[in-house]
Amino acid sequence: MTTIPYVFIGSSVEGLDAAKAIQSNLQYCCESHIWHQGLFGLSGGTLETLVNNLDSFDFAVLCLTPDDLTISRGQEKKAPRDNVILELGLFMGKLGRERVYLVIDRDADAKMPSDLAGITPAKFTKPQKGNWLTALGPACTDIEREVKRLGCKSGHSDLNFIISPFVIGGNKVSIMMVIENRSSNALPPHRIRLKRGTKNHFPFKPSKENEPMLPTQFRAYELPLIDEESRTSFTPDIKAMVTNEDGTNLSESEMSEFCFDILLKDSYTVLYRSEELGYGLIKLIRHFSHFETGMEIIPSDVRAIFDKHRLALIDMHA
């Protein structure tokens, strides 16, 4: 059976007419769930239930209808409900910007959070005769096009990682990572990110950047630690990752903030995510950023991190 995308539709109570029209317009390209259709049961908090269900959805559509009045810098303006803005933030953080869509009334002149500047919403005109299905048609056509283009979230959870630090001539220090695709799905063209908070780092150089990785295939990625021209200083990527803006070294808690992501190429859609791998890699990178001849290649505390997970860590010298 073909898996179809699962879409969350959020709105205020006042925006339910728009939400229902969106659900109806999207019925042939996905399965959708409006917030009031049994997602939040009789027990448990609303926020807790939503957070626990974020992983179930492939996309989210949020209707930002002007239901509240706010005063900003002395001016009274209409604005979306706070709970809908919260849902928007939760889904953007979980699914990425490409999989979350805003729907707004083009004539409402509502006050939007400044953080949404630069995001293009789908727009509709509030119907005069109550035909919400027709009014939301053009906006839903745009959303349907994106849902069909991106499809379901990738199920690439069955990946195997082999991490091989190596030292060449005492000057060149790199980390080689080999990924084996044990999934039954091909891994599309992608890039690797190490992320801490809002800072994105793309230090890995893939052996084949524009080709998918088929099931059972391997792909090698090199992370250079030493600048090849100077042969003495670390690359800008490494410097940015292992130190804070004030020049201090990362603390243990700060290293635990890193996350390892495999992203769809030219996109921020996450295909694979591991906080454990991010933490282990940054500890290994920090160790090699202070590497000197005679040091232990892989310290025991770093090895212990990798041993807890399905990660092979290999000593390799050249």
Short mmCIF file of C-alpha atoms in Angstrom, two decimals:
data_model
loop_
_atom_site.label_atom_id
_atom_site.label_comp_id
_atom_site.label_asym_id
_atom_site.label_seq_id
_atom_site.Cartn_x
_atom_site.Cartn_y
_atom_site.Cartn_z
CA MET A 1 0.00 0.00 0.00
CA THR A 2 1.31 3.45 -0.94
CA THR A 3 1.96 5.72 2.03
CA ILE A 4 0.40 9.17 1.69
CA PRO A 5 1.49 12.28 3.59
CA TYR A 6 -0.14 13.06 6.94
CA VAL A 7 -0.93 16.75 7.48
CA PHE A 8 -1.79 18.67 10.65
CA ILE A 9 -4.17 21.61 10.19
CA GLY A 10 -4.17 24.18 12.98
CA SER A 11 -6.45 27.14 13.55
CA SER A 12 -8.37 29.00 16.20
CA VAL A 13 -12.00 28.11 16.92
CA GLU A 14 -12.99 31.13 14.82
CA GLY A 15 -10.82 29.85 11.97
CA LEU A 16 -12.40 26.39 11.79
CA ASP A 17 -14.34 27.20 8.62
CA ALA A 18 -11.06 27.90 6.84
CA ALA A 19 -9.44 24.79 8.37
CA LYS A 20 -12.30 22.54 7.21
CA ALA A 21 -12.09 23.99 3.70
CA ILE A 22 -8.35 23.29 3.61
CA GLN A 23 -8.95 19.70 4.71
CA SER A 24 -11.55 19.20 2.01
CA ASN A 25 -9.39 20.75 -0.73
CA LEU A 26 -6.40 18.59 0.19
CA GLN A 27 -8.31 15.30 0.55
CA TYR A 28 -6.94 13.76 -2.67
CA CYS A 29 -3.24 14.37 -1.99
CA CYS A 30 -2.93 13.57 1.71
CA GLU A 31 -4.58 12.46 4.93
CA SER A 32 -5.17 15.43 7.21
CA HIS A 33 -6.13 16.03 10.81
CA ILE A 34 -7.67 19.26 12.10
CA TRP A 35 -6.69 20.06 15.68
CA HIS A 36 -10.23 19.56 17.04
CA GLN A 37 -10.73 16.11 15.49
CA GLY A 38 -9.78 13.96 18.47
CA LEU A 39 -6.07 14.77 18.66
CA PHE A 40 -6.42 16.24 22.14
CA GLY A 41 -8.16 13.69 24.35
CA LEU A 42 -9.96 14.07 27.65
CA SER A 43 -6.82 13.52 29.71
CA GLY A 44 -3.37 15.05 29.39
CA GLY A 45 -2.40 18.60 28.57
CA THR A 46 -2.99 20.07 25.13
CA LEU A 47 0.63 21.16 24.69
CA GLU A 48 1.98 17.82 25.91
CA THR A 49 -0.28 15.91 23.52
CA LEU A 50 0.74 18.04 20.57
CA VAL A 51 4.46 17.72 21.31
CA ASN A 52 4.11 13.94 21.62
CA ASN A 53 2.39 13.79 18.22
CA LEU A 54 4.71 16.04 16.22
CA ASP A 55 6.62 13.07 14.78
CA SER A 56 3.41 11.63 13.34
CA PHE A 57 2.98 14.41 10.78
CA ASP A 58 4.73 15.04 7.47
CA PHE A 59 3.41 18.59 7.03
CA ALA A 60 1.53 21.29 8.93
CA VAL A 61 -0.83 24.00 7.70
CA LEU A 62 -1.62 26.84 10.11
CA CYS A 63 -4.51 29.26 9.52
CA LEU A 64 -3.45 32.59 10.99
CA THR A 65 -6.84 34.28 11.14
CA PRO A 66 -7.14 37.70 12.87
CA ASP A 67 -9.03 36.70 16.01
CA ASP A 68 -7.37 38.78 18.74
CA LEU A 69 -6.73 42.46 19.31
CA THR A 70 -3.26 43.52 20.39
CA ILE A 71 -1.67 46.86 21.23
CA SER A 72 1.81 47.28 19.76
CA ARG A 73 3.68 50.57 20.11
CA GLY A 74 0.49 52.33 20.98
CA GLN A 75 -1.49 50.99 18.02
CA GLU A 76 -4.34 48.51 18.21
CA LYS A 77 -4.18 45.78 15.56
CA LYS A 78 -5.73 42.42 14.86
CA ALA A 79 -3.50 39.38 15.38
CA PRO A 80 -3.63 35.55 15.25
CA ARG A 81 -4.24 33.58 18.43
CA ASP A 82 -1.17 32.85 20.56
CA ASN A 83 -1.82 29.10 20.54
CA VAL A 84 -1.73 28.98 16.73
CA ILE A 85 1.58 30.87 16.72
CA LEU A 86 2.90 28.35 19.27
CA GLU A 87 1.83 25.44 17.05
CA LEU A 88 3.55 27.13 14.12
CA GLY A 89 6.82 27.36 16.05
CA LEU A 90 6.62 23.75 17.23
CA PHE A 91 6.09 22.38 13.74
CA MET A 92 8.74 24.59 12.13
CA GLY A 93 11.23 23.40 14.71
CA LYS A 94 10.31 19.76 14.10
CA LEU A 95 9.55 19.55 10.38
CA GLY A 96 11.57 22.45 8.99
CA ARG A 97 10.38 25.53 7.18
CA GLU A 98 9.72 23.76 3.88
CA ARG A 99 7.04 21.51 5.38
CA VAL A 100 5.04 24.13 7.29
CA TYR A 101 2.64 26.47 5.48
CA LEU A 102 0.88 29.63 6.61
CA VAL A 103 -2.57 30.55 5.35
CA ILE A 104 -3.74 34.14 5.91
CA ASP A 105 -6.62 36.43 4.96
CA ARG A 106 -5.10 38.88 2.47
CA ASP A 107 -7.48 41.67 3.54
CA ALA A 108 -7.14 41.30 7.31
CA ASP A 109 -4.03 43.47 7.83
CA ALA A 110 -3.17 41.37 10.88
CA LYS A 111 -0.02 41.86 12.95
CA MET A 112 2.36 38.97 12.40
CA PRO A 113 5.44 38.03 14.47
CA SER A 114 8.53 39.75 13.07
CA ASP A 115 10.29 36.35 12.91
CA LEU A 116 7.97 35.40 10.04
CA ALA A 117 9.33 38.17 7.81
CA GLY A 118 10.52 36.68 4.54
CA ILE A 119 8.14 33.72 4.64
CA THR A 120 5.59 33.76 1.82
CA PRO A 121 2.13 32.70 3.06
CA ALA A 122 -0.71 31.23 1.04
CA LYS A 123 -3.48 33.83 0.89
CA PHE A 124 -7.25 33.76 0.56
CA THR A 125 -10.09 36.26 0.46
CA LYS A 126 -12.80 35.75 3.06
CA PRO A 127 -15.96 34.67 1.20
CA GLN A 128 -18.91 37.03 1.15
CA LYS A 129 -21.48 34.26 0.66
CA GLY A 130 -19.97 31.59 2.88
CA ASN A 131 -18.28 29.44 0.21
CA TRP A 132 -15.07 28.69 2.10
CA LEU A 133 -14.17 25.74 -0.12
CA THR A 134 -13.89 27.97 -3.18
CA ALA A 135 -12.20 30.78 -1.28
CA LEU A 136 -9.39 28.48 -0.09
CA GLY A 137 -9.02 26.71 -3.45
CA PRO A 138 -6.06 28.69 -4.88
CA ALA A 139 -4.14 28.61 -1.59
CA CYS A 140 -4.65 24.85 -1.30
CA THR A 141 -3.49 24.33 -4.89
CA ASP A 142 -0.13 25.87 -3.94
CA ILE A 143 0.08 23.74 -0.79
CA GLU A 144 -0.87 20.57 -2.68
CA ARG A 145 1.93 21.21 -5.18
CA GLU A 146 4.50 21.36 -2.37
CA VAL A 147 3.10 18.30 -0.59
CA LYS A 148 3.38 16.28 -3.79
CA ARG A 149 6.89 17.58 -4.45
CA LEU A 150 8.31 16.75 -1.01
CA GLY A 151 6.22 13.68 -0.17
CA CYS A 152 6.36 11.88 3.16
CA LYS A 153 9.23 12.40 5.55
CA SER A 154 12.04 10.01 4.79
CA GLY A 155 12.14 6.78 6.74
CA HIS A 156 15.93 6.69 6.66
CA SER A 157 16.45 5.42 10.18
CA ASP A 158 18.52 2.38 9.24
CA LEU A 159 21.90 3.96 8.54
CA ASN A 160 25.23 2.65 9.77
CA PHE A 161 28.15 4.99 10.52
CA ILE A 162 31.87 4.21 10.49
CA ILE A 163 34.01 7.01 11.91
CA SER A 164 37.74 6.86 11.09
CA PRO A 165 40.05 9.60 12.37
CA PHE A 166 43.39 9.60 10.58
CA VAL A 167 46.65 11.54 10.74
CA ILE A 168 49.01 12.00 7.80
CA GLY A 169 52.58 13.12 8.40
CA GLY A 170 51.67 14.84 11.65
CA ASN A 171 50.30 17.82 9.69
CA LYS A 172 47.11 16.73 8.00
CA VAL A 173 44.42 15.65 10.42
CA SER A 174 40.97 14.68 9.13
CA ILE A 175 37.95 12.69 10.18
CA MET A 176 36.61 10.25 7.63
CA MET A 177 33.00 9.14 7.98
CA VAL A 178 31.51 6.33 5.91
CA ILE A 179 27.74 5.92 5.86
CA GLU A 180 26.10 2.65 4.87
CA ASN A 181 22.49 2.84 3.73
CA ARG A 182 20.78 -0.19 5.28
CA SER A 183 17.33 1.20 4.52
CA SER A 184 15.17 -0.16 1.72
CA ASN A 185 14.83 3.41 0.42
CA ALA A 186 17.40 5.34 -1.58
CA LEU A 187 18.87 8.31 0.28
CA PRO A 188 18.42 11.27 -2.12
CA PRO A 189 21.21 13.79 -2.87
CA HIS A 190 22.01 15.34 0.48
CA ARG A 191 24.42 17.29 2.66
CA ILE A 192 25.56 16.87 6.26
CA ARG A 193 25.07 19.50 8.94
CA LEU A 194 26.32 19.90 12.49
CA LYS A 195 23.88 22.26 14.18
CA ARG A 196 24.06 24.08 17.49
CA GLY A 197 21.10 26.32 18.23
CA THR A 198 20.65 28.63 15.22
CA LYS A 199 24.19 28.06 13.93
CA ASN A 200 24.63 25.68 11.00
CA HIS A 201 27.95 24.13 10.03
CA PHE A 202 28.57 22.11 6.85
CA PRO A 203 32.17 20.87 7.32
CA PHE A 204 31.90 17.44 5.65
CA LYS A 205 33.01 17.00 2.03
CA PRO A 206 31.08 14.16 0.33
CA SER A 207 32.71 11.90 -2.24
CA LYS A 208 29.60 12.10 -4.47
CA GLU A 209 27.56 15.22 -3.87
CA ASN A 210 24.82 15.02 -6.49
CA GLU A 211 23.99 11.32 -6.54
CA PRO A 212 21.47 9.40 -4.42
CA MET A 213 22.75 6.62 -2.17
CA LEU A 214 20.97 3.41 -3.06
CA PRO A 215 20.16 0.67 -0.52
CA THR A 216 23.29 -1.27 0.59
CA GLN A 217 25.58 1.43 -0.83
CA PHE A 218 28.36 3.20 1.09
CA ARG A 219 29.33 6.88 0.90
CA ALA A 220 32.49 8.53 2.26
CA TYR A 221 32.67 12.03 3.76
CA GLU A 222 35.84 13.83 4.81
CA LEU A 223 36.03 16.49 7.49
CA PRO A 224 39.38 18.33 7.20
CA LEU A 225 40.62 19.68 10.52
CA ILE A 226 43.85 21.36 9.37
CA ASP A 227 43.91 24.16 6.79
CA GLU A 228 45.73 22.70 3.76
CA GLU A 229 47.47 25.96 2.84
CA SER A 230 48.91 26.86 6.22
CA ARG A 231 49.24 23.21 7.37
CA THR A 232 49.40 24.52 10.93
CA SER A 233 46.11 26.27 11.72
CA PHE A 234 42.64 24.78 11.86
CA THR A 235 40.02 25.38 9.19
CA PRO A 236 37.50 28.21 9.75
CA ASP A 237 34.72 25.63 10.13
CA ILE A 238 36.56 23.86 12.94
CA LYS A 239 37.43 27.10 14.72
CA ALA A 240 33.79 28.19 14.58
CA MET A 241 32.57 24.88 15.98
CA VAL A 242 34.97 24.30 18.86
CA THR A 243 35.03 27.81 20.33
CA ASN A 244 32.44 30.32 21.48
CA GLU A 245 32.22 33.82 20.05
CA ASP A 246 34.34 35.13 22.93
CA GLY A 247 37.11 32.67 22.06
CA THR A 248 36.54 30.32 25.00
CA ASN A 249 36.46 26.55 24.49
CA LEU A 250 33.12 24.75 24.54
CA SER A 251 31.99 23.35 27.85
CA GLU A 252 30.61 19.82 28.19
CA SER A 253 27.03 21.12 28.26
CA GLU A 254 27.65 23.30 25.19
CA MET A 255 28.99 20.31 23.25
CA SER A 256 25.82 18.38 24.09
CA GLU A 257 23.82 21.05 22.20
CA PHE A 258 25.13 19.84 18.83
CA CYS A 259 22.94 17.76 16.53
CA PHE A 260 23.97 15.75 13.46
CA ASP A 261 21.60 16.13 10.48
CA ILE A 262 21.46 14.72 6.98
CA LEU A 263 19.57 17.30 4.91
CA LEU A 264 18.00 17.13 1.48
CA LYS A 265 20.45 18.86 -0.88
CA ASP A 266 19.73 22.59 -1.42
CA SER A 267 17.09 22.37 1.30
CA TYR A 268 16.67 22.28 5.06
CA THR A 269 14.40 19.23 5.00
CA VAL A 270 15.82 16.76 7.55
CA LEU A 271 16.26 13.19 6.28
CA TYR A 272 18.06 11.88 9.36
CA ARG A 273 18.83 13.35 12.78
CA SER A 274 20.92 12.16 15.73
CA GLU A 275 21.79 14.20 18.82
CA GLU A 276 24.06 11.39 20.07
CA LEU A 277 26.13 11.40 16.89
CA GLY A 278 26.34 15.20 16.97
CA TYR A 279 27.66 15.13 20.54
CA GLY A 280 30.14 12.35 19.81
CA LEU A 281 31.47 14.03 16.68
CA ILE A 282 31.98 17.43 18.29
CA LYS A 283 33.89 15.82 21.17
CA LEU A 284 36.08 14.03 18.64
CA ILE A 285 36.57 17.25 16.64
CA ARG A 286 37.50 19.20 19.75
CA HIS A 287 40.01 16.50 20.71
CA PHE A 288 41.70 16.72 17.31
CA SER A 289 41.63 20.51 17.32
CA HIS A 290 44.16 20.23 20.15
CA PHE A 291 46.00 17.26 18.63
CA GLU A 292 49.75 16.94 19.09
CA THR A 293 52.19 14.22 18.09
CA GLY A 294 52.12 11.41 20.64
CA MET A 295 48.56 12.07 21.79
CA GLU A 296 46.06 9.23 21.98
CA ILE A 297 44.20 9.07 18.65
CA ILE A 298 40.84 8.30 20.24
CA PRO A 299 40.56 9.12 23.95
CA SER A 300 38.64 6.69 26.14
CA ASP A 301 35.82 9.12 27.02
CA VAL A 302 35.12 9.74 23.33
CA ARG A 303 35.24 6.03 22.54
CA ALA A 304 32.75 5.35 25.34
CA ILE A 305 30.21 7.68 23.69
CA PHE A 306 30.42 5.86 20.37
CA ASP A 307 30.37 2.42 21.96
CA LYS A 308 26.89 3.13 23.36
CA HIS A 309 25.43 3.45 19.86
CA ARG A 310 25.56 1.62 16.57
CA LEU A 311 28.69 3.47 15.51
CA ALA A 312 31.99 1.92 14.52
CA LEU A 313 35.01 3.96 15.60
CA ILE A 314 38.26 2.89 13.96
CA ASP A 315 41.86 4.00 14.58
CA MET A 316 43.61 4.63 11.26
CA HIS A 317 47.08 6.08 10.70
CA ALA A 318 48.86 6.84 7.45
#
